[in-house]
Tab-separated table of C-alpha atoms in Angstrom:
chain	number	residue	atom	x	y	z
A	135	MET	CA	-15.644	-22.627	5.071
A	136	ASN	CA	-18.681	-20.576	6.122
A	137	LEU	CA	-18.520	-17.091	7.609
A	138	PRO	CA	-20.351	-16.313	10.668
A	139	LYS	CA	-23.418	-14.221	10.994
A	140	THR	CA	-21.217	-11.197	11.618
A	141	SER	CA	-19.953	-11.404	8.227
A	142	TRP	CA	-22.599	-8.818	7.274
A	143	LEU	CA	-20.284	-6.310	8.612
A	144	VAL	CA	-17.921	-6.972	5.611
A	145	PHE	CA	-20.667	-5.767	3.044
A	146	GLY	CA	-22.123	-2.884	4.980
A	147	PHE	CA	-19.823	-0.689	2.936
A	148	ILE	CA	-21.604	-1.905	-0.201
A	149	ALA	CA	-24.901	-0.368	0.897
A	150	LEU	CA	-23.044	2.781	1.873
A	151	LEU	CA	-21.538	3.262	-1.440
A	152	CYS	CA	-24.573	2.175	-3.366
A	153	ASN	CA	-26.698	5.039	-1.782
A	154	CYS	CA	-24.622	7.403	-3.781
A	155	LYS	CA	-25.461	5.489	-7.153
A	156	SER	CA	-29.076	5.042	-7.459
A	157	ASN	CA	-28.660	3.066	-10.677
A	158	VAL	CA	-26.992	0.086	-8.867
A	159	LYS	CA	-29.560	-2.855	-8.620
A	160	VAL	CA	-30.170	-4.935	-5.492
A	161	ASP	CA	-29.153	-8.028	-7.532
A	162	ASP	CA	-25.853	-6.526	-8.316
A	163	GLU	CA	-25.359	-5.903	-4.493
A	164	LYS	CA	-26.111	-9.422	-3.822
A	165	ASN	CA	-23.810	-10.813	-6.435
A	166	THR	CA	-20.904	-8.744	-5.228
A	167	GLU	CA	-21.625	-9.818	-1.602
A	168	THR	CA	-21.456	-13.466	-2.776
A	169	LEU	CA	-18.430	-12.996	-4.913
A	170	LEU	CA	-16.436	-11.407	-2.026
A	171	LYS	CA	-17.477	-14.058	0.415
A	172	SER	CA	-15.888	-16.731	-1.889
A	173	ARG	CA	-12.798	-14.535	-2.273
A	174	TYR	CA	-12.323	-13.973	1.371
A	175	GLU	CA	-12.620	-17.680	2.196
A	176	LYS	CA	-9.721	-18.251	-0.341
A	177	LEU	CA	-7.485	-16.655	2.083
A	178	LEU	CA	-8.426	-19.001	4.923
A	179	GLU	CA	-7.866	-21.985	2.610
A	180	TYR	CA	-4.315	-21.040	1.633
A	181	PRO	CA	-1.925	-23.440	3.255
A	182	ILE	CA	0.548	-22.123	5.881
A	183	ASP	CA	4.126	-22.115	4.775
A	184	SER	CA	6.994	-19.878	6.110
A	185	LEU	CA	8.467	-19.749	2.564
A	186	SER	CA	5.221	-19.278	0.650
A	187	PHE	CA	3.708	-15.894	1.441
A	188	PRO	CA	1.403	-15.173	-1.577
A	189	ARG	CA	2.498	-12.189	-3.668
A	190	SER	CA	0.694	-12.303	-6.980
A	191	MET	CA	-0.719	-14.915	-9.383
A	192	THR	CA	-1.027	-15.612	-13.136
A	193	VAL	CA	-4.863	-16.073	-13.370
A	194	LYS	CA	-4.713	-18.026	-16.731
A	195	THR	CA	-2.295	-20.855	-15.277
A	196	GLY	CA	-3.210	-20.637	-11.750
A	197	ASN	CA	0.419	-20.082	-10.752
A	198	ILE	CA	0.834	-18.333	-7.397
A	199	GLU	CA	4.074	-16.295	-6.879
A	200	LYS	CA	5.302	-17.295	-3.470
A	201	VAL	CA	7.886	-15.408	-1.470
A	202	PRO	CA	9.818	-15.685	1.919
A	203	SER	CA	9.449	-13.223	4.706
A	204	SER	CA	12.356	-11.187	3.358
A	205	ASP	CA	10.425	-10.070	0.314
A	206	TRP	CA	8.961	-6.595	0.674
A	207	THR	CA	5.401	-7.783	0.162
A	208	SER	CA	5.278	-10.538	2.729
A	209	GLY	CA	3.448	-8.568	5.362
A	210	PHE	CA	0.590	-7.699	3.345
A	211	PHE	CA	-1.043	-11.127	3.110
A	212	VAL	CA	-0.903	-11.225	6.985
A	213	GLY	CA	-2.466	-7.757	7.155
A	214	ASN	CA	-5.197	-8.857	4.916
A	215	LEU	CA	-6.016	-11.509	7.309
A	216	TRP	CA	-6.015	-9.138	10.285
A	217	GLN	CA	-8.183	-6.683	8.378
A	218	LEU	CA	-10.682	-9.481	7.371
A	219	HIS	CA	-10.883	-10.304	11.041
A	220	LYS	CA	-11.965	-6.794	11.763
A	221	LEU	CA	-14.462	-6.681	8.907
A	222	THR	CA	-16.059	-10.037	9.564
A	223	GLY	CA	-15.593	-10.560	13.267
A	224	ASN	CA	-14.670	-14.233	12.390
A	225	ALA	CA	-11.795	-15.264	14.801
A	226	ALA	CA	-10.421	-17.792	12.084
A	227	TYR	CA	-8.800	-14.757	10.355
A	228	LYS	CA	-7.187	-13.631	13.592
A	229	GLU	CA	-5.907	-17.179	14.315
A	230	ARG	CA	-4.555	-17.463	10.833
A	231	ALA	CA	-2.856	-14.036	11.040
A	232	GLU	CA	-1.224	-14.990	14.371
A	233	LYS	CA	0.461	-18.166	12.719
A	234	TRP	CA	1.692	-16.175	9.633
A	235	ASN	CA	2.910	-13.256	11.896
A	236	ALA	CA	5.526	-15.737	13.544
A	237	PHE	CA	7.212	-16.231	10.217
A	238	ILE	CA	7.682	-12.449	9.797
A	239	GLU	CA	9.365	-11.661	13.264
A	240	LYS	CA	12.890	-12.247	12.180
A	241	GLU	CA	12.584	-9.448	9.710
A	242	LYS	CA	13.018	-7.107	12.730
A	243	PHE	CA	16.724	-7.714	12.484
A	244	ASN	CA	16.927	-7.494	8.631
A	245	ASP	CA	19.087	-4.350	7.918
A	246	LYS	CA	19.429	-5.042	4.279
A	247	THR	CA	16.171	-3.424	3.256
A	248	HIS	CA	14.230	-0.227	3.854
A	249	ASP	CA	11.074	-2.180	3.556
A	250	ILE	CA	10.949	-3.430	6.950
A	251	GLY	CA	8.100	-1.041	7.539
A	252	PHE	CA	5.926	-2.630	4.755
A	253	LYS	CA	6.777	-6.145	6.239
A	254	VAL	CA	6.465	-5.628	9.820
A	255	PHE	CA	4.015	-2.708	10.045
A	256	SER	CA	1.491	-4.243	7.725
A	257	SER	CA	1.601	-7.455	9.852
A	258	PHE	CA	2.380	-6.776	13.387
A	259	GLY	CA	1.051	-3.254	13.158
A	260	GLN	CA	-2.269	-4.505	11.981
A	261	GLY	CA	-2.145	-7.059	14.766
A	262	LEU	CA	-1.779	-4.186	17.278
A	263	THR	CA	-5.061	-2.602	15.983
A	264	VAL	CA	-6.804	-5.847	17.186
A	265	GLU	CA	-4.638	-6.679	20.281
A	266	ASP	CA	-3.599	-3.181	21.449
A	267	ASP	CA	-1.985	-4.499	24.722
A	268	ASN	CA	0.282	-7.118	22.972
A	269	GLN	CA	3.569	-6.216	24.479
A	270	ASP	CA	5.428	-8.613	22.130
A	271	TYR	CA	3.933	-6.956	18.987
A	272	LYS	CA	5.050	-3.618	20.488
A	273	ASN	CA	8.606	-4.734	21.106
A	274	ILE	CA	9.010	-6.216	17.660
A	275	ILE	CA	7.838	-2.927	16.119
A	276	VAL	CA	10.431	-0.985	18.100
A	277	GLN	CA	13.153	-3.253	17.270
A	278	SER	CA	12.205	-2.990	13.606
A	279	ALA	CA	12.470	0.683	13.772
A	280	LYS	CA	15.787	0.575	15.438
A	281	THR	CA	16.980	-1.735	12.458
A	282	LEU	CA	15.516	0.636	9.971
A	283	SER	CA	17.111	3.575	11.517
A	284	THR	CA	20.691	2.180	10.790
A	285	ARG	CA	20.047	2.921	7.098
A	286	PHE	CA	19.654	6.657	7.711
A	287	ASN	CA	22.399	8.945	6.449
A	288	THR	CA	22.831	12.142	8.248
A	289	THR	CA	24.560	13.981	5.571
A	290	VAL	CA	21.694	13.105	3.037
A	291	GLY	CA	19.009	13.308	5.600
A	292	ALA	CA	17.189	10.327	4.533
A	293	ILE	CA	17.035	6.510	4.718
A	294	ARG	CA	18.599	4.497	1.999
A	295	SER	CA	16.290	2.554	-0.071
A	296	TRP	CA	18.094	-0.180	-2.264
A	297	ASP	CA	21.415	-1.611	-1.991
A	298	PHE	CA	21.620	-3.126	-5.413
A	299	ASN	CA	22.880	-1.234	-8.518
A	300	LYS	CA	25.540	0.496	-6.224
A	301	ASP	CA	27.771	1.240	-9.247
A	302	VAL	CA	25.102	3.452	-10.696
A	303	TRP	CA	23.192	4.628	-7.638
A	304	GLU	CA	25.375	6.018	-4.819
A	305	PHE	CA	22.350	6.668	-2.452
A	306	PRO	CA	19.038	5.946	-3.826
A	307	VAL	CA	15.851	7.075	-2.150
A	308	ILE	CA	12.366	5.993	-3.648
A	309	ILE	CA	9.083	7.752	-3.093
A	310	ASP	CA	7.767	4.260	-1.936
A	311	ASN	CA	9.988	4.711	1.286
A	312	MET	CA	7.630	7.284	2.496
A	313	LEU	CA	5.272	4.416	3.649
A	314	ASN	CA	8.046	2.818	5.744
A	315	LEU	CA	7.864	6.013	7.939
A	316	GLU	CA	4.850	4.951	9.686
A	317	LEU	CA	6.886	2.184	11.587
A	318	LEU	CA	9.186	4.885	12.959
A	319	PHE	CA	6.316	7.228	13.992
A	320	GLU	CA	4.635	4.497	15.712
A	321	ALA	CA	7.889	3.308	17.505
A	322	THR	CA	8.196	6.597	19.132
A	323	LYS	CA	4.602	6.451	20.307
A	324	ILE	CA	5.272	3.042	21.859
A	325	SER	CA	8.749	3.600	23.324
A	326	GLY	CA	8.730	7.187	23.973
A	327	ASP	CA	12.237	7.559	22.220
A	328	SER	CA	11.895	10.510	19.899
A	329	ILE	CA	14.783	9.301	17.673
A	330	TYR	CA	12.504	7.288	15.479
A	331	HIS	CA	10.178	10.306	14.921
A	332	ASN	CA	12.907	12.603	14.178
A	333	ILE	CA	14.395	10.388	11.544
A	334	ALA	CA	11.072	10.054	9.854
A	335	VAL	CA	10.650	13.823	9.900
A	336	GLN	CA	14.084	14.335	8.329
A	337	HIS	CA	13.393	11.756	5.534
A	338	ALA	CA	10.061	13.316	4.831
A	339	ASN	CA	11.531	16.755	4.593
A	340	THR	CA	14.336	15.668	2.390
A	341	THR	CA	11.862	13.859	-0.091
A	342	LEU	CA	9.449	16.869	0.094
A	343	LYS	CA	12.425	19.132	-1.040
A	344	ASN	CA	13.853	16.843	-3.956
A	345	HIS	CA	11.169	14.526	-5.146
A	346	PHE	CA	8.542	16.732	-6.648
A	347	ARG	CA	8.255	18.202	-9.969
A	348	LYS	CA	6.684	21.657	-10.616
A	349	ASP	CA	3.342	19.907	-11.594
A	350	ASN	CA	3.606	18.223	-8.207
A	351	SER	CA	3.917	14.811	-9.655
A	352	THR	CA	6.821	12.808	-8.194
A	353	TYR	CA	9.912	11.177	-9.444
A	354	HIS	CA	10.357	7.560	-8.504
A	355	VAL	CA	14.044	7.549	-7.477
A	356	VAL	CA	16.223	10.397	-6.421
A	357	VAL	CA	19.908	9.476	-6.097
A	358	TYR	CA	22.057	11.569	-3.622
A	359	ASP	CA	25.787	12.216	-3.305
A	360	THR	CA	26.742	11.102	0.089
A	361	ILE	CA	29.503	13.731	0.336
A	362	THR	CA	27.405	16.835	-0.351
A	363	GLY	CA	23.957	15.256	0.487
A	364	LYS	CA	22.688	16.837	-2.696
A	365	PRO	CA	20.698	14.997	-5.516
A	366	LYS	CA	22.846	13.931	-8.366
A	367	ASP	CA	20.159	12.189	-10.382
A	368	LYS	CA	16.499	11.795	-10.820
A	369	VAL	CA	15.426	8.530	-12.533
A	370	THR	CA	12.833	5.861	-12.611
A	371	HIS	CA	12.985	2.166	-11.966
A	372	GLN	CA	9.389	1.125	-12.530
A	373	GLY	CA	7.843	3.926	-14.325
A	374	PHE	CA	7.745	4.375	-18.153
A	375	ASN	CA	10.672	6.709	-18.337
A	376	ASN	CA	12.486	9.167	-15.962
A	377	GLU	CA	10.170	12.120	-16.624
A	378	SER	CA	6.852	9.969	-16.626
A	379	SER	CA	4.271	9.781	-13.779
A	380	TRP	CA	4.259	6.311	-12.530
A	381	ALA	CA	0.836	5.803	-11.210
A	382	ARG	CA	1.651	3.919	-7.859
A	383	GLY	CA	4.483	6.370	-7.303
A	384	GLN	CA	2.036	9.211	-7.193
A	385	ALA	CA	-0.048	6.962	-4.901
A	386	TRP	CA	2.767	6.458	-2.369
A	387	ALA	CA	3.357	10.206	-2.307
A	388	ILE	CA	-0.270	10.902	-1.535
A	389	TYR	CA	-0.531	8.315	1.007
A	390	GLY	CA	2.836	8.994	2.488
A	391	TYR	CA	2.423	12.729	3.131
A	392	THR	CA	-1.209	12.342	4.338
A	393	MET	CA	0.158	9.764	6.879
A	394	GLY	CA	2.934	12.115	7.732
A	395	TYR	CA	0.501	14.913	8.469
A	396	ARG	CA	-1.380	12.618	10.896
A	397	TYR	CA	1.680	12.331	13.119
A	398	THR	CA	3.390	15.673	12.764
A	399	LYS	CA	0.620	18.221	11.824
A	400	ASP	CA	3.050	19.853	9.580
A	401	LYS	CA	0.917	21.861	7.087
A	402	ALA	CA	3.600	21.520	4.323
A	403	TYR	CA	2.911	17.684	4.313
A	404	LEU	CA	-0.821	18.188	3.955
A	405	ASN	CA	-0.366	20.768	1.273
A	406	GLN	CA	1.935	18.277	-0.658
A	407	ALA	CA	-0.533	15.477	-0.204
A	408	GLU	CA	-3.282	17.724	-1.705
A	409	ALA	CA	-1.079	19.024	-4.511
A	410	THR	CA	-0.169	15.526	-5.602
A	411	ALA	CA	-3.787	14.322	-5.137
A	412	ASN	CA	-5.042	17.023	-7.387
A	413	PHE	CA	-2.484	16.168	-10.076
A	414	PHE	CA	-3.772	12.561	-9.803
A	415	ILE	CA	-7.618	13.078	-9.937
A	416	ASN	CA	-7.455	15.801	-12.532
A	417	HIS	CA	-5.076	14.228	-15.037
A	418	LYS	CA	-6.449	13.906	-18.416
A	419	ASN	CA	-5.453	10.297	-18.633
A	420	LEU	CA	-7.317	9.098	-15.618
A	421	PRO	CA	-10.175	6.821	-16.837
A	422	GLU	CA	-13.685	7.572	-15.916
A	423	ASP	CA	-13.950	4.649	-13.443
A	424	GLY	CA	-11.072	6.121	-11.304
A	425	ILE	CA	-8.571	3.095	-11.956
A	426	PRO	CA	-5.660	4.603	-13.379
A	427	TYR	CA	-3.297	3.141	-16.192
A	428	TRP	CA	-0.036	1.965	-14.717
A	429	ASP	CA	1.716	5.109	-15.850
A	430	PHE	CA	-0.017	8.332	-16.726
A	431	ASN	CA	2.489	8.809	-19.606
A	432	ASP	CA	2.402	5.532	-21.362
A	433	PRO	CA	2.016	6.268	-25.109
A	434	SER	CA	-0.087	3.181	-25.682
A	435	ILE	CA	-2.971	4.701	-23.463
A	436	PRO	CA	-5.830	3.641	-23.770
A	437	ASN	CA	-4.595	0.220	-24.430
A	438	ALA	CA	-2.109	0.212	-21.587
A	439	PRO	CA	-2.470	-1.908	-18.416
A	440	ARG	CA	-4.439	-0.541	-15.506
A	441	ASP	CA	-3.123	-0.623	-11.952
A	442	VAL	CA	-5.789	-1.338	-9.453
A	443	SER	CA	-3.085	-1.147	-6.676
A	444	ALA	CA	-2.370	2.404	-7.371
A	445	ALA	CA	-6.184	3.057	-7.149
A	446	THR	CA	-6.566	1.260	-3.830
A	447	VAL	CA	-3.617	3.024	-2.189
A	448	VAL	CA	-5.098	6.443	-3.282
A	449	ALA	CA	-8.570	5.533	-2.269
A	450	SER	CA	-7.432	4.561	1.131
A	451	ALA	CA	-5.253	7.674	1.436
A	452	PHE	CA	-8.003	9.956	0.122
A	453	ILE	CA	-10.422	8.863	2.922
A	454	GLU	CA	-7.878	10.025	5.500
A	455	LEU	CA	-7.227	13.075	3.476
A	456	TYR	CA	-11.003	13.954	3.462
A	457	GLY	CA	-10.908	13.698	7.127
A	458	PHE	CA	-8.419	16.348	7.480
A	459	THR	CA	-9.702	18.709	4.625
A	460	LYS	CA	-13.410	17.827	4.450
A	461	ASP	CA	-12.984	18.382	0.740
A	462	ASP	CA	-15.671	16.052	-0.937
A	463	LYS	CA	-13.709	15.503	-4.043
A	464	TYR	CA	-11.504	13.122	-2.289
A	465	LEU	CA	-14.209	11.127	-0.509
A	466	ASN	CA	-16.007	11.194	-3.929
A	467	TYR	CA	-13.021	9.508	-5.537
A	468	SER	CA	-12.737	6.873	-3.093
A	469	LYS	CA	-16.507	5.968	-3.388
A	470	LYS	CA	-16.093	5.821	-7.151
A	471	VAL	CA	-13.134	3.481	-6.995
A	472	LEU	CA	-14.756	1.162	-4.475
A	473	ASN	CA	-17.880	1.117	-6.709
A	474	SER	CA	-15.817	0.287	-9.674
A	475	LEU	CA	-13.953	-2.285	-8.000
A	476	ASN	CA	-17.010	-3.988	-6.293
A	477	SER	CA	-17.937	-5.681	-9.659
A	478	SER	CA	-17.030	-8.757	-11.571
A	479	THR	CA	-14.723	-6.559	-13.811
A	480	TYR	CA	-12.268	-6.316	-10.956
A	481	ILE	CA	-13.131	-8.876	-8.343
A	482	LEU	CA	-11.669	-12.266	-9.120
A	483	SER	CA	-14.192	-15.098	-10.195
A	484	SER	CA	-15.080	-17.475	-7.466
A	485	GLU	CA	-13.564	-20.320	-9.610
A	486	VAL	CA	-9.974	-18.757	-9.346
A	487	ASN	CA	-8.210	-20.686	-6.781
A	488	GLY	CA	-5.693	-18.242	-5.019
A	489	PRO	CA	-5.665	-16.174	-1.833
A	490	PHE	CA	-6.380	-12.862	-3.671
A	491	ILE	CA	-9.461	-10.640	-4.040
A	492	LEU	CA	-8.865	-8.136	-7.023
A	493	ASP	CA	-7.452	-8.524	-10.566
A	494	HIS	CA	-5.823	-6.032	-12.869
A	495	SER	CA	-2.881	-4.651	-11.044
A	496	THR	CA	0.620	-3.991	-12.545
A	497	GLY	CA	3.687	-4.609	-10.500
A	498	ASN	CA	6.921	-3.875	-12.657
A	499	TRP	CA	5.995	-2.995	-16.274
A	500	PRO	CA	9.669	-2.305	-17.551
A	501	LYS	CA	10.491	-5.911	-16.422
A	502	ASN	CA	7.195	-7.354	-17.801
A	503	ASP	CA	6.613	-8.607	-14.274
A	504	GLU	CA	3.164	-9.014	-12.716
A	505	ILE	CA	1.259	-7.143	-15.463
A	506	ASP	CA	-2.618	-7.135	-15.315
A	507	ALA	CA	-2.468	-9.521	-12.417
A	508	PRO	CA	-3.787	-10.019	-8.737
A	509	ILE	CA	-1.361	-8.420	-6.386
A	510	VAL	CA	-1.477	-8.659	-2.524
A	511	TYR	CA	-0.853	-5.202	-1.802
A	512	ALA	CA	-3.875	-4.143	-3.961
A	513	ASP	CA	-6.006	-6.223	-1.712
A	514	TYR	CA	-4.477	-4.758	1.334
A	515	TYR	CA	-5.241	-1.174	0.579
A	516	TYR	CA	-8.694	-2.182	-0.651
A	517	LEU	CA	-9.576	-3.676	2.537
A	518	GLU	CA	-8.075	-0.739	4.421
A	519	ALA	CA	-10.255	1.589	2.338
A	520	ILE	CA	-13.333	-0.377	3.262
A	521	LEU	CA	-12.568	-0.221	7.014
A	522	ARG	CA	-11.765	3.631	6.727
A	523	MET	CA	-15.034	4.065	4.881
A	524	LYS	CA	-16.980	2.195	7.360
A	525	ALA	CA	-15.297	4.278	10.137
A	526	LEU	CA	-16.873	7.440	8.635
């Protein structure tokens, strides 16, 4: 498929970034533009199937990991289509996104997961940024927030994350859950009902109190006692060990509290976002190109896998954080990451047949799952970072 003339919008950010790196050649810019065009078109070519949301892929074999709407990652592919519509002006992306959206709507009643925010807000929420008067999308977001609210425990003051492993984890709360709060904040804006906003604030406050170490890194999982409401264990599920700093966990914390400040203007949230941001960018094990290893404490560094998804989450968050602080170090990191990613090192070859843009993310290292692979949420936050950079 050919992109319309408005596709130049997609690549405007390249020139913006290259202005701050005089050694980037024009030929490199053109090669990146051509490569991105081919990758974006792969998303349009991917066949529509309600049970086959693309989550990740194995490049060597071409195998695509396909999931139903119940998977926590399902909304990201739809969000990518919406964002590509905004970047290119090509209505084909919008039409495709609308069709995929329909398969996610039933998740508004799924009370078995805390990730309803990831699923619904990255799809229908992105849709609302294009169709801001779409009442159906608004109703779906509010219903989803109502469903998510049923997982809130007033004694703990937080939303329960996982239901599995109940014999070990009485009431687990993961740092990732901060990202699901955006759904609640927006539901209050849409409905006028403050209950969703209040639950989001209580969850953020509880996490702020218990999830962070003295160096402002974050634990992955905090397990609570439902009788006392106090933490009883602090562990990991996806990091190297309980006391390590899992890169994407730090990214979720930075993004979550930056976003929380947007809705509340609570200075404590901004302070935590900056504190964890400084931990991240000043860490001795952060590579020069800004793309972190999957865990800052993996003893196999520098031979450990990278995690592009952590880099894109932070890059996107830092652009918003820069907007609040006007601290250039955040914007400079985002520019560095986008410059690093806009190369054949990280962008998939045009010959790879799959609906993904970037390679070299790490999903779940302890389970040896999705290691050094294209993963859909890395693309989502990459596109969001591009849109946010353009908005500057």
